[in-house]
Short mmCIF file of C-alpha atoms in Angstrom, two decimals:
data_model
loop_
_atom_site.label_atom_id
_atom_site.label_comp_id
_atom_site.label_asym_id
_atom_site.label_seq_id
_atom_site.Cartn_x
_atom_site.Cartn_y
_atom_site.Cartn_z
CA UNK A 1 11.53 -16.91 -12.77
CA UNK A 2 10.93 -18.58 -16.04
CA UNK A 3 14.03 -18.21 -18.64
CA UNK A 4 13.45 -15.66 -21.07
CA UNK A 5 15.73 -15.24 -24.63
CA UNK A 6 17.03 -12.23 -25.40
CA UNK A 7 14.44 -12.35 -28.63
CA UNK A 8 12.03 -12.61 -26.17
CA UNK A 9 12.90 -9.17 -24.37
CA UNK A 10 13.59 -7.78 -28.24
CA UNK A 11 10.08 -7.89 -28.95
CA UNK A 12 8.58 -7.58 -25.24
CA UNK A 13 10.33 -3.95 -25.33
CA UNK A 14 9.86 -3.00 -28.53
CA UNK A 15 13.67 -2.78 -28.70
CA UNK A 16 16.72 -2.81 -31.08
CA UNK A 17 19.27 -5.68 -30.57
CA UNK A 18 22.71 -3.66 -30.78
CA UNK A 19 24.66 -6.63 -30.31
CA UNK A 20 24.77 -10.32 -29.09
CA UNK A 21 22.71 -13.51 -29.55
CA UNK A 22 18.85 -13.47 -29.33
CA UNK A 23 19.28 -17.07 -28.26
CA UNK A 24 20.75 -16.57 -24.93
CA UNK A 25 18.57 -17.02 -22.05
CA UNK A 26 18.45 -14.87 -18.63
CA UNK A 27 16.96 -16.00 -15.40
CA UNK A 28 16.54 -12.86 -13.53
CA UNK A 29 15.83 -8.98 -14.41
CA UNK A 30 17.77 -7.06 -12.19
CA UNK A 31 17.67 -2.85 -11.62
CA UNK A 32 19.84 -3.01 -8.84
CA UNK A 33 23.79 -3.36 -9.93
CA UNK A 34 24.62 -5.53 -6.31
CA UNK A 35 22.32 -7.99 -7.61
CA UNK A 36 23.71 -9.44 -10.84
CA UNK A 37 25.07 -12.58 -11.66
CA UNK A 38 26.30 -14.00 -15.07
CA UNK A 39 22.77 -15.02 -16.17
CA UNK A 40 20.92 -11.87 -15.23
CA UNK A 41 19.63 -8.70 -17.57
CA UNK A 42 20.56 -5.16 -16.41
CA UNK A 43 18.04 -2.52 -17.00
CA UNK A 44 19.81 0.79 -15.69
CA UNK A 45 16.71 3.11 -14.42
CA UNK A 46 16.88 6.41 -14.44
CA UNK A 47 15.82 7.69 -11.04
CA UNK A 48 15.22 11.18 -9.32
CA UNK A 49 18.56 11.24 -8.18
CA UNK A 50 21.33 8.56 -9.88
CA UNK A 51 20.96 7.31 -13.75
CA UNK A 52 21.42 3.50 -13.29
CA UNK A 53 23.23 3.41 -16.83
CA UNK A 54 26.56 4.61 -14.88
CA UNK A 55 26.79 1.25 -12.87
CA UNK A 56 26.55 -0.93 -16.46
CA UNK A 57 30.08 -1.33 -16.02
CA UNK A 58 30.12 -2.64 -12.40
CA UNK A 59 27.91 -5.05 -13.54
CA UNK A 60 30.14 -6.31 -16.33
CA UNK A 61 32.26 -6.81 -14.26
CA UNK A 62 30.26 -8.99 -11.85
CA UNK A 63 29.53 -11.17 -14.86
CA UNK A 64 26.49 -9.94 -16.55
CA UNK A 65 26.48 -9.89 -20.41
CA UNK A 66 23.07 -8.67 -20.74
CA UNK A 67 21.93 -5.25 -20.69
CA UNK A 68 18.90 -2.53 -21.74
CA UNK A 69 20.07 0.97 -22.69
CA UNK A 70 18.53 3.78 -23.69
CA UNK A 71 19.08 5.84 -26.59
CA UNK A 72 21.02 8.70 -24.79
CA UNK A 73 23.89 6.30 -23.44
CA UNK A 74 26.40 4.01 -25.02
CA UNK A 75 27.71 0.89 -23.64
CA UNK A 76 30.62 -0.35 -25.93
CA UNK A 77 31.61 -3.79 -25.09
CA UNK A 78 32.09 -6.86 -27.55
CA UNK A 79 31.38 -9.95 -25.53
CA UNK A 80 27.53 -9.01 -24.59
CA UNK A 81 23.89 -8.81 -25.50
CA UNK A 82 22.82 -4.79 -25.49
CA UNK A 83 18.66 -4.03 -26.01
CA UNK A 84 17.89 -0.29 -27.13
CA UNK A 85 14.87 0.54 -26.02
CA UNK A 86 13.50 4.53 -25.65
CA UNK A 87 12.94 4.85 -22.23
CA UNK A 88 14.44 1.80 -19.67
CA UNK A 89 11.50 2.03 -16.78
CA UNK A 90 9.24 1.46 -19.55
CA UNK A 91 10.65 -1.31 -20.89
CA UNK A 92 10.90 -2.61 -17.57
CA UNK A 93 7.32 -2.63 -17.11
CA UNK A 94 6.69 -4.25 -20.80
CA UNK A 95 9.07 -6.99 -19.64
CA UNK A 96 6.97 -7.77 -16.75
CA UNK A 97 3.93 -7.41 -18.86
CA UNK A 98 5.13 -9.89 -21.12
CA UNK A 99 6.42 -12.31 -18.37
CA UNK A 100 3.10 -11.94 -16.72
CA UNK A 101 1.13 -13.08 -19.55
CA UNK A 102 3.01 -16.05 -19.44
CA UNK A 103 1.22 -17.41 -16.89
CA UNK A 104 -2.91 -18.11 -16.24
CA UNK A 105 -3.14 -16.86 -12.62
CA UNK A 106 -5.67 -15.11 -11.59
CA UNK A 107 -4.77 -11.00 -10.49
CA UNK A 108 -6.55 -9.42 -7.51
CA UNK A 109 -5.60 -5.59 -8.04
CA UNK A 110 -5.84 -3.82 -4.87
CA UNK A 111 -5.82 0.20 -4.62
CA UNK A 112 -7.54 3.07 -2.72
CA UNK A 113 -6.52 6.55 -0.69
CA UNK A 114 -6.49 4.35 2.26
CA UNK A 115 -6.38 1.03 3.89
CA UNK A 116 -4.98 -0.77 0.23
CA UNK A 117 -2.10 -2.27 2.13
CA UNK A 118 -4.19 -3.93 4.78
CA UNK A 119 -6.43 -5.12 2.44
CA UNK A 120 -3.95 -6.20 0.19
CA UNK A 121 -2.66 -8.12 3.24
CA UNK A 122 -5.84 -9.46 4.28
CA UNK A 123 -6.69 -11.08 1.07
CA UNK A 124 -3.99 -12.29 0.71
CA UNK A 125 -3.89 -13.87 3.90
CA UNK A 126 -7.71 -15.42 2.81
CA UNK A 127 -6.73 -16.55 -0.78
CA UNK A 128 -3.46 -18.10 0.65
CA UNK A 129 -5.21 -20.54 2.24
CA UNK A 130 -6.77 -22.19 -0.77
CA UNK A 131 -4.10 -21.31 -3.40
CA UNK A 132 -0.44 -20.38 -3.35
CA UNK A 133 -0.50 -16.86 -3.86
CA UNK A 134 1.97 -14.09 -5.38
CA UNK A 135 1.63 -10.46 -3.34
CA UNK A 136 3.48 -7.44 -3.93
CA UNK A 137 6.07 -6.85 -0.66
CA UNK A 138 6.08 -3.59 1.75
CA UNK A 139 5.32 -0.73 -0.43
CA UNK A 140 6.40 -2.57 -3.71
CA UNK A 141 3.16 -0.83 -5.61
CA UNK A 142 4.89 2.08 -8.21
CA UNK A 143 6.01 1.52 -11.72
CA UNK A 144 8.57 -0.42 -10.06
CA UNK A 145 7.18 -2.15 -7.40
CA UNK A 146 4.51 -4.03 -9.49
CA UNK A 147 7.26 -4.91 -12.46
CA UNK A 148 9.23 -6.28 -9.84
CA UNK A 149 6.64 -8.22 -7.98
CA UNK A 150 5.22 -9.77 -11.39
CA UNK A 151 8.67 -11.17 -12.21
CA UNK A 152 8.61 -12.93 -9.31
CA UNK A 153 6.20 -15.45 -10.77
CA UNK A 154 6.55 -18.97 -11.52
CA UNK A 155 4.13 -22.24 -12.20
CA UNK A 156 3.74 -22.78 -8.48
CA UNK A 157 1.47 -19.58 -8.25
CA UNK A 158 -2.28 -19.74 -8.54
CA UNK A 159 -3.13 -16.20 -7.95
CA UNK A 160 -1.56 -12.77 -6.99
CA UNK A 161 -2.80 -10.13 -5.13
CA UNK A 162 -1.29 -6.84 -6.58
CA UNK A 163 -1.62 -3.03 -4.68
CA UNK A 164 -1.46 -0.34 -6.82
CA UNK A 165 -0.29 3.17 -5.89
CA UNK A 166 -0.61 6.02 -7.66
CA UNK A 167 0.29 10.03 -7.33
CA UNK A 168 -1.23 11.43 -10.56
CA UNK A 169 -3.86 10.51 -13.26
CA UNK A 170 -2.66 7.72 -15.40
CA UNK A 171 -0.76 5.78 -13.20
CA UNK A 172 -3.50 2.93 -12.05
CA UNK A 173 -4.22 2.49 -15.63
CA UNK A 174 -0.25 1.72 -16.54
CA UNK A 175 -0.14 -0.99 -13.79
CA UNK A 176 -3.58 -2.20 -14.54
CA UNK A 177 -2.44 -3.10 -17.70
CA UNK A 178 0.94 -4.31 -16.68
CA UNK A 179 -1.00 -7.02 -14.00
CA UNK A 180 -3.98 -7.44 -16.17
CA UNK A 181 -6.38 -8.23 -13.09
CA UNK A 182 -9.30 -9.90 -13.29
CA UNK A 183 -11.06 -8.73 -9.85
CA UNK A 184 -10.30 -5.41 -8.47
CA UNK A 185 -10.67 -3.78 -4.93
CA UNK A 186 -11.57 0.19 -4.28
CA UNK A 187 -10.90 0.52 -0.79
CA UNK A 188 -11.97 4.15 -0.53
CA UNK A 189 -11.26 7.70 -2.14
CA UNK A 190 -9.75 9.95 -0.06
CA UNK A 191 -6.83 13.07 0.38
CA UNK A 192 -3.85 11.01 -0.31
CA UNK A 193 -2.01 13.14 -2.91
CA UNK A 194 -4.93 15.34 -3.07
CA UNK A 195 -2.17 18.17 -3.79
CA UNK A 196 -1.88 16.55 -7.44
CA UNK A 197 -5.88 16.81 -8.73
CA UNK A 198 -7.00 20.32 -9.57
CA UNK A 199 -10.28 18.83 -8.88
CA UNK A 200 -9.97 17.23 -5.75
CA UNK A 201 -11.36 14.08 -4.55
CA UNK A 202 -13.64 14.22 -7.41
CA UNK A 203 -10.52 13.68 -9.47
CA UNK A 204 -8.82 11.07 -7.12
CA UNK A 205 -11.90 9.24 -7.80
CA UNK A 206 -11.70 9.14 -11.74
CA UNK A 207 -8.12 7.89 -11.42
CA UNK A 208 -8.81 5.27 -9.27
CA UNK A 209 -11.59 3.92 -11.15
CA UNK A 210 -9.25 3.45 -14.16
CA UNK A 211 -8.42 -0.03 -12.89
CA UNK A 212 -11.76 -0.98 -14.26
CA UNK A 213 -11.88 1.01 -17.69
CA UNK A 214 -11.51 -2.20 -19.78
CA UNK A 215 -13.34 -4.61 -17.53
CA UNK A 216 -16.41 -6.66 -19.20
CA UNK A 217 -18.50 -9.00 -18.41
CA UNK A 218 -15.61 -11.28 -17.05
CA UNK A 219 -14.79 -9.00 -14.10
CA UNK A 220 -15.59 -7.67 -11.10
CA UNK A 221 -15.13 -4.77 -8.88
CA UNK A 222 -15.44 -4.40 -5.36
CA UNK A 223 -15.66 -1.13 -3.89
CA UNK A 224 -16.60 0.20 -0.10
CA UNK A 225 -20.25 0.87 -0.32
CA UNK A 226 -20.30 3.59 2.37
CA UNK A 227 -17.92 5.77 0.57
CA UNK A 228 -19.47 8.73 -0.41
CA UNK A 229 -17.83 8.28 -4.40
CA UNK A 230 -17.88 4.84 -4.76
CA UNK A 231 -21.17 4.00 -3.55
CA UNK A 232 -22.50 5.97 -6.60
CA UNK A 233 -21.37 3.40 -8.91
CA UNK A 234 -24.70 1.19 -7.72
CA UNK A 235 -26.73 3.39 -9.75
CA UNK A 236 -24.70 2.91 -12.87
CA UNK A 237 -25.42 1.20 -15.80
CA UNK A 238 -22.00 -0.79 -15.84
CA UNK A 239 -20.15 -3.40 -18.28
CA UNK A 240 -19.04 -5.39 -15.59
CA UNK A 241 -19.98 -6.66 -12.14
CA UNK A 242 -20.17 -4.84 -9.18
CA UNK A 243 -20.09 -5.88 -5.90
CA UNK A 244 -20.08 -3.52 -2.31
CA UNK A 245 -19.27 -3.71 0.81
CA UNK A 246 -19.51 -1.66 4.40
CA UNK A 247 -21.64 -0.53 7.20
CA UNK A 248 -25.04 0.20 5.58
CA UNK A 249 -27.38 -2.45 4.50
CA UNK A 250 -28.23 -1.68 1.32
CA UNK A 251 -24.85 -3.11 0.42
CA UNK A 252 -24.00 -6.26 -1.33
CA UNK A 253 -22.50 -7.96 2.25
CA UNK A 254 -22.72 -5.47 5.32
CA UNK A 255 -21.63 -5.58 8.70
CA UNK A 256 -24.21 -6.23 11.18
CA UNK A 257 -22.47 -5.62 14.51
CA UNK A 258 -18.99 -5.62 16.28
CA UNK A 259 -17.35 -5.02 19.03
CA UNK A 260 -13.89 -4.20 19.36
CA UNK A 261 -11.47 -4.81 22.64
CA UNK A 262 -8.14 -6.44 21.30
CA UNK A 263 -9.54 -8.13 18.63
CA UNK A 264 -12.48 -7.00 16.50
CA UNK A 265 -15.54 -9.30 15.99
CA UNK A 266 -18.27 -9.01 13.84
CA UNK A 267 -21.06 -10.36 11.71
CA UNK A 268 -21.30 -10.09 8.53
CA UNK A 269 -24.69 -10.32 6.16
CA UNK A 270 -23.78 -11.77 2.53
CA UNK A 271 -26.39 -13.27 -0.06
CA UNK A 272 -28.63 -13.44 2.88
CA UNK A 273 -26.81 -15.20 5.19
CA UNK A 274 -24.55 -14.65 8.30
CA UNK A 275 -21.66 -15.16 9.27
CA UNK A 276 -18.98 -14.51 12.41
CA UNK A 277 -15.59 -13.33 12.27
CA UNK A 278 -12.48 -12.21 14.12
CA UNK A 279 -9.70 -10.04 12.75
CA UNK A 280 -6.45 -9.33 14.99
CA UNK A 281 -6.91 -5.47 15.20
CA UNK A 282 -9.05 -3.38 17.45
CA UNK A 283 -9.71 -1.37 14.23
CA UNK A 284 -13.55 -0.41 12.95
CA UNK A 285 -11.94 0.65 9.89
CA UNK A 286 -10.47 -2.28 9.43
CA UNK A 287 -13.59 -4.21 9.16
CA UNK A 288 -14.16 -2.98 6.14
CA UNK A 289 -10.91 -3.79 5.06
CA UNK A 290 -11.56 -7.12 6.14
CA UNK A 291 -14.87 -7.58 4.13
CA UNK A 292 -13.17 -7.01 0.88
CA UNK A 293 -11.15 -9.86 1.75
CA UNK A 294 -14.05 -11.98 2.12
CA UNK A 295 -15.77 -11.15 -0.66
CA UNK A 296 -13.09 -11.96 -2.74
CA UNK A 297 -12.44 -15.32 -0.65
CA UNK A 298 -16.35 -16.35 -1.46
CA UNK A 299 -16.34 -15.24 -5.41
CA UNK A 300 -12.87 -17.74 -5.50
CA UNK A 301 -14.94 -20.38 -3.70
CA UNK A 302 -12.44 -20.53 -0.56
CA UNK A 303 -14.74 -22.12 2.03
CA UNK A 304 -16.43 -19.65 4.89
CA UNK A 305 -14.34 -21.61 7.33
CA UNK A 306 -11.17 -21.15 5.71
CA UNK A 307 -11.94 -17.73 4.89
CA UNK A 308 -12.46 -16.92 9.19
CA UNK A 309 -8.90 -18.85 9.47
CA UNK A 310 -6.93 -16.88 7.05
CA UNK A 311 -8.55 -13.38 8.56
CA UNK A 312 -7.70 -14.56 12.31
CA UNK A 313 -4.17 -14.98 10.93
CA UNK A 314 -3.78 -11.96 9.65
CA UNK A 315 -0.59 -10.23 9.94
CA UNK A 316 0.00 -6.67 8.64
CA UNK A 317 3.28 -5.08 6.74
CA UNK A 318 5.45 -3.34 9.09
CA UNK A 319 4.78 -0.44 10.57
CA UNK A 320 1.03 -0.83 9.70
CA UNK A 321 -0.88 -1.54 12.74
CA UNK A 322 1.95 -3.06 14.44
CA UNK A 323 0.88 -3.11 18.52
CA UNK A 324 3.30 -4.12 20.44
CA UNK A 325 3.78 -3.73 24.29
CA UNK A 326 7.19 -2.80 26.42
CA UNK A 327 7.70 -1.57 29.79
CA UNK A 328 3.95 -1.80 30.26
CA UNK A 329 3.49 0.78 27.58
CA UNK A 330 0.97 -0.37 24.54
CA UNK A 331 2.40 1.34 21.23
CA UNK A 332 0.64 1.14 18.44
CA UNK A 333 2.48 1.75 15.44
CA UNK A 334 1.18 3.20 12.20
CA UNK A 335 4.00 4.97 10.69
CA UNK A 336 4.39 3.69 7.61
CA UNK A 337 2.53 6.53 6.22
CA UNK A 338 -0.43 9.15 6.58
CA UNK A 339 -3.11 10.89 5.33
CA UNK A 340 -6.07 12.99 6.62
CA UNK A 341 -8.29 9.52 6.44
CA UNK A 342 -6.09 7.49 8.24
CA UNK A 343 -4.93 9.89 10.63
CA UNK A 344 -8.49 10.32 11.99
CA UNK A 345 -9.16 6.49 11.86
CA UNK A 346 -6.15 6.26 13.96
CA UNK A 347 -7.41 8.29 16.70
CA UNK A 348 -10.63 6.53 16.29
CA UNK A 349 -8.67 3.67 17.71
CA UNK A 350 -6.43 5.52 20.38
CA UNK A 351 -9.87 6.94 21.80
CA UNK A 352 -11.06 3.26 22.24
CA UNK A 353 -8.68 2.54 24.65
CA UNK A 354 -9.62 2.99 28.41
CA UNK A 355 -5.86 3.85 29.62
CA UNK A 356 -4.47 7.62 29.06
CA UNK A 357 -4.23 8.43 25.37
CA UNK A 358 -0.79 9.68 23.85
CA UNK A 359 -0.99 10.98 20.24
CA UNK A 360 2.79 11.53 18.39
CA UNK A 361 1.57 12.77 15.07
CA UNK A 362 3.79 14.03 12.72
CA UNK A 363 3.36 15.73 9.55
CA UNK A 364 0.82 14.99 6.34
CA UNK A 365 2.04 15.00 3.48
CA UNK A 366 1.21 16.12 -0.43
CA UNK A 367 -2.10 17.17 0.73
CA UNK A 368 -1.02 20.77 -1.50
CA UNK A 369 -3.97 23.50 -0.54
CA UNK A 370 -5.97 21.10 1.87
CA UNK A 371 -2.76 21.19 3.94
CA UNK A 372 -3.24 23.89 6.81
CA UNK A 373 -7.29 22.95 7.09
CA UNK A 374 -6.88 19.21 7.21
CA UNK A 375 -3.88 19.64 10.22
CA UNK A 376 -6.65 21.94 11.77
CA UNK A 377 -9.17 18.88 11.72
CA UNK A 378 -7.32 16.38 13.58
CA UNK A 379 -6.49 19.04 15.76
CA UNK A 380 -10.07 19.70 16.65
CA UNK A 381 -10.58 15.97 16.35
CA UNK A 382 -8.44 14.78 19.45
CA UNK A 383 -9.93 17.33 21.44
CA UNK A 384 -13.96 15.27 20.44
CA UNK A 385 -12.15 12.07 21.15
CA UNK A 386 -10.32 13.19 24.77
CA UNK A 387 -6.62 12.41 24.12
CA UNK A 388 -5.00 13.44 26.80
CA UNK A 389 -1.52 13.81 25.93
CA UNK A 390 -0.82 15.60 22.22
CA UNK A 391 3.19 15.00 20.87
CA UNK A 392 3.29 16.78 17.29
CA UNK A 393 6.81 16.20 15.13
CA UNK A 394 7.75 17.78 12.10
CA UNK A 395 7.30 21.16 10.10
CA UNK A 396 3.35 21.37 9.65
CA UNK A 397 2.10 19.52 12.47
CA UNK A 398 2.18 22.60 14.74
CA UNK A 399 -0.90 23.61 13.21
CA UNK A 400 -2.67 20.01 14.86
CA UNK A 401 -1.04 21.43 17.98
CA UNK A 402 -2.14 25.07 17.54
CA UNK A 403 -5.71 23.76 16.74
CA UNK A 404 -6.13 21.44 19.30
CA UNK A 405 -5.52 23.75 21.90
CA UNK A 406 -7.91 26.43 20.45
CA UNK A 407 -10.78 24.01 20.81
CA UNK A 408 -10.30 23.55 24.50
CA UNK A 409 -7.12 21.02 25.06
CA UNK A 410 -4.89 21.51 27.62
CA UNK A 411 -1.84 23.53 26.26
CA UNK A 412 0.21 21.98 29.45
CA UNK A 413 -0.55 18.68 27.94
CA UNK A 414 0.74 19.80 24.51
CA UNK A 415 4.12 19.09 22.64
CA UNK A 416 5.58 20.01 19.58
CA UNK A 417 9.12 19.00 17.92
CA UNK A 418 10.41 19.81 15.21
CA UNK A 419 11.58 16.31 14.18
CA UNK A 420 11.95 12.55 16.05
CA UNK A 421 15.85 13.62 17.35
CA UNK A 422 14.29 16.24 19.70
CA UNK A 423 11.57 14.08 20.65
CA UNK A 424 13.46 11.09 21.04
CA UNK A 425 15.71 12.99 23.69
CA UNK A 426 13.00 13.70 26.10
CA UNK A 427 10.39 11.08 24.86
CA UNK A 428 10.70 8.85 28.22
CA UNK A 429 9.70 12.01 30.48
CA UNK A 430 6.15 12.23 28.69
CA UNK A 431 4.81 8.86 28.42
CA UNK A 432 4.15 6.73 31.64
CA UNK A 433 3.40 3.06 32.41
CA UNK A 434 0.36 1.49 31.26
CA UNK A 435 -0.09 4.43 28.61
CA UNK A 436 -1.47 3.74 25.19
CA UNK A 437 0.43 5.67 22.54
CA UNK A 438 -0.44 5.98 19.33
CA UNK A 439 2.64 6.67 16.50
CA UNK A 440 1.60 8.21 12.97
CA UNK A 441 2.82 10.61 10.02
CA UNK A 442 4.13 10.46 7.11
CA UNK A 443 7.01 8.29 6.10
CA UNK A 444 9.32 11.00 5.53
CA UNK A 445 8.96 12.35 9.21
CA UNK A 446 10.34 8.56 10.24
CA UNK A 447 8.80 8.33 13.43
CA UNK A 448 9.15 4.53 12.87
CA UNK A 449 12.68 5.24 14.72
CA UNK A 450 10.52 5.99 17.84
CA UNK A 451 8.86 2.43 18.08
CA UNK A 452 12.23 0.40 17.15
CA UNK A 453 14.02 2.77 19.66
CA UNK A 454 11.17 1.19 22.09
CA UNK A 455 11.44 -2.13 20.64
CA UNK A 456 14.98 -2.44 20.93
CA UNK A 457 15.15 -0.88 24.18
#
């Protein structure tokens, strides 16, 4: 990163300089203690479970002479440079506000219920081609996450594609103005953290569209057309531009057919004309994902060409998508995370294979009252779509299992665990060679461990 003076992060944080020299200069902004080194600033974060300020003096020791502290904690040595500021994850944020500004790169801010990550991913994989570009890492996409991705800058960068999470109303418009993008992506409103909005997805929606409450003229949004929210913004009278995507025509650039075997291919319709493409997934859903990427990739001027390269080398986070084959078993692996919305996309894609279907689904999470009917849905659901073998892991996901069976599936083809120990005890007595199995919950239920335990088998 570019040097900053301690002046510098006086007046980026609004902060008191307790002691030191404003004229010393730090290299790095560092929240976690193992990192430091004698040039670096400390900012001690108070989490959910430790307050960062008790490791200030481990990092004194390691040579750091530069610290933020809050107004609640005292830090009393004489040889360093120590920034009040009111509250420390704030002022990490205003640091990385300031640092971004620093720089004229263009921001792509990515966010949605689902499919953000991919997209993020896929753009990124488009605009890379063209211009050296800055993207937020694994699930780097919190008050954090973004902070720590923007500091990551330098003058090499050109533009930065930037996911944005968020679990209440609020939080989009804090790291929209941290990144200060100039395009934005909606990818579509959904149940993720549906358990936090009184009023549902009709509130999910109003806090994702506060990435674009100060756009003008000068930017542009680009939301899935075929989303049943979003696609009412094309009767709105709006400051800024709006551009849509998806399945149905009367979009901006739709989809004109596909086909999906290991690869999906389709043709797109934009501005009247077509074009072809192949994406490394066997994903509908991620076709649409895949059209925000080009969208953006034609509105930076990245050639059609170079646009179909970037897409075909697409390669998604980990645990997103992730298919992998051993002892002629195809896994596919979307554990990272899960929500009602991606869960049913999922088995959208297990049902599309022609080999016998095994679902491990673990729990949903934070979906509050929605919780026992939306575990009763995919239930139903894998009954429509004929999975044949149903593996259910965790403390809710008995009610998929219960469900399923009461629509008609075959209770002696029906498993439930309550977490990925058990299963992963009796796992290879359930799935067979040349099996597809599918792999998704929720983070916390980990059933990542039951792909590496395959991987590293």
């Amino acid at each position: 990163m570019k040097k900053l003076s301690v002046k510098e992060l006086v007046i980026a944080t609004n902060g008191k300089l307790l002691c030191g020299d404003e004229n010393i200069l730090i290299d790095n902004v560092v929240i976690d203690s193992r990192e430091v080194n004698t040039s670096s600033l400390f900012i001690p974060i108070i989490g959910e479970i430790h307050d960062a300020h008790k490791f200030m003096d481990n990092c004194y020791q390691s040579g750091c002479r530069t610290f933020l502290i809050d107004e609640n904690h005292t830090f009393d040595k004489e040889d360093i440079n120590l920034i009040q500021v009111k509250d420390t994850t704030i002022a990490f944020g205003s640091i990385s506000k300031y640092y971004r500004n620093l720089f004229d790169v263009d921001c792509i801010a990515v966010t949605g219920s689902t499919g953000k990550t991919t997209t993020k991913d896929m753009t990124y994989s488009v605009v890379n081609t063209k211009y050296k570009t800055l993207k937020n890492l694994e699930n780097l996409n919190n008050e954090i996450g973004v902070p720590k991705t923007l500091l990551n800058l330098d003058d090499t960068y050109e533009k930065m594609i930037i996911e944005m999470g968020m679990q209440h109303k609020g939080e989009i418009n804090y790291l929209k103005d941290l990144a200060n993008p100039r395009i934005a992506i909606i990818t579509k409103i959904g149940m993720a953290h549906i358990e936090f909005f009184e009023n549902g997805k009709q509130g999910i929606f109003d806090a994702k569209m506060e990435i674009a409450n100060t756009f003008d003229d000068n930017n542009i949004l680009i939301v899935n057309g075929d989303d049943d929210y979003l696609k009412t913004l094309k009767t709105k009278n709006l400051k800024y531009k709006l551009l849509t995507y998806g399945f149905d025509s009367s979009n901006d650039m739709y989809c004109k057919k596909y086909s999906i075997s290991d690869v999906a291919n389709f043709t797109i319709v934009y501005q009247n004309k077509e074009y072809e493409f192949t994406i490394p997934t066997p994903a509908k859903h991620n076709i649409l994902n895949a059209m925000a990427a080009i969208i953006t990739g034609f509105i930076l001027d990245i050639d059609y060409l170079d646009i179909k390269e970037g897409l075909a080398n697409y390669e998604s986070s980990k645990n997103r998508m992730d298919i992998f084959r051993k002892d002629d078993i195809t896994f596919i692996n979307d554990s990272y995370n899960a929500n009602y919305d991606s869960m049913m996309a999922m088995i959208d894609v297990l049902s599309s294979y022609e080999t016998r279907k095994v679902a491990i689904l673990g729990d949903m999470y934070e979906l509050g009252k929605e919780e026992e009917n939306t575990h009763k849905e995919v239930g139903k659901y894998l009954k429509e779509k004929n999975i044949d073998i149903l593996i259910t892991v965790g403390h809710i996901s008995n009610i998929i299992n219960e469900s399923a069976i009461k629509h008609g599936f075959d209770k002696n083809n029906s498993y439930h665990y309550n977490d990925k120990d058990e299963l992963l005890k009796e796992i290879n007595s359930l799935i067979k060679k040349n099996d597809t199995v599918l792999i998704k919950a929720s983070n916390g239920v980990k059933l990542f461990e039951i792909a590496n335990y395959y991987k590293e088998k």
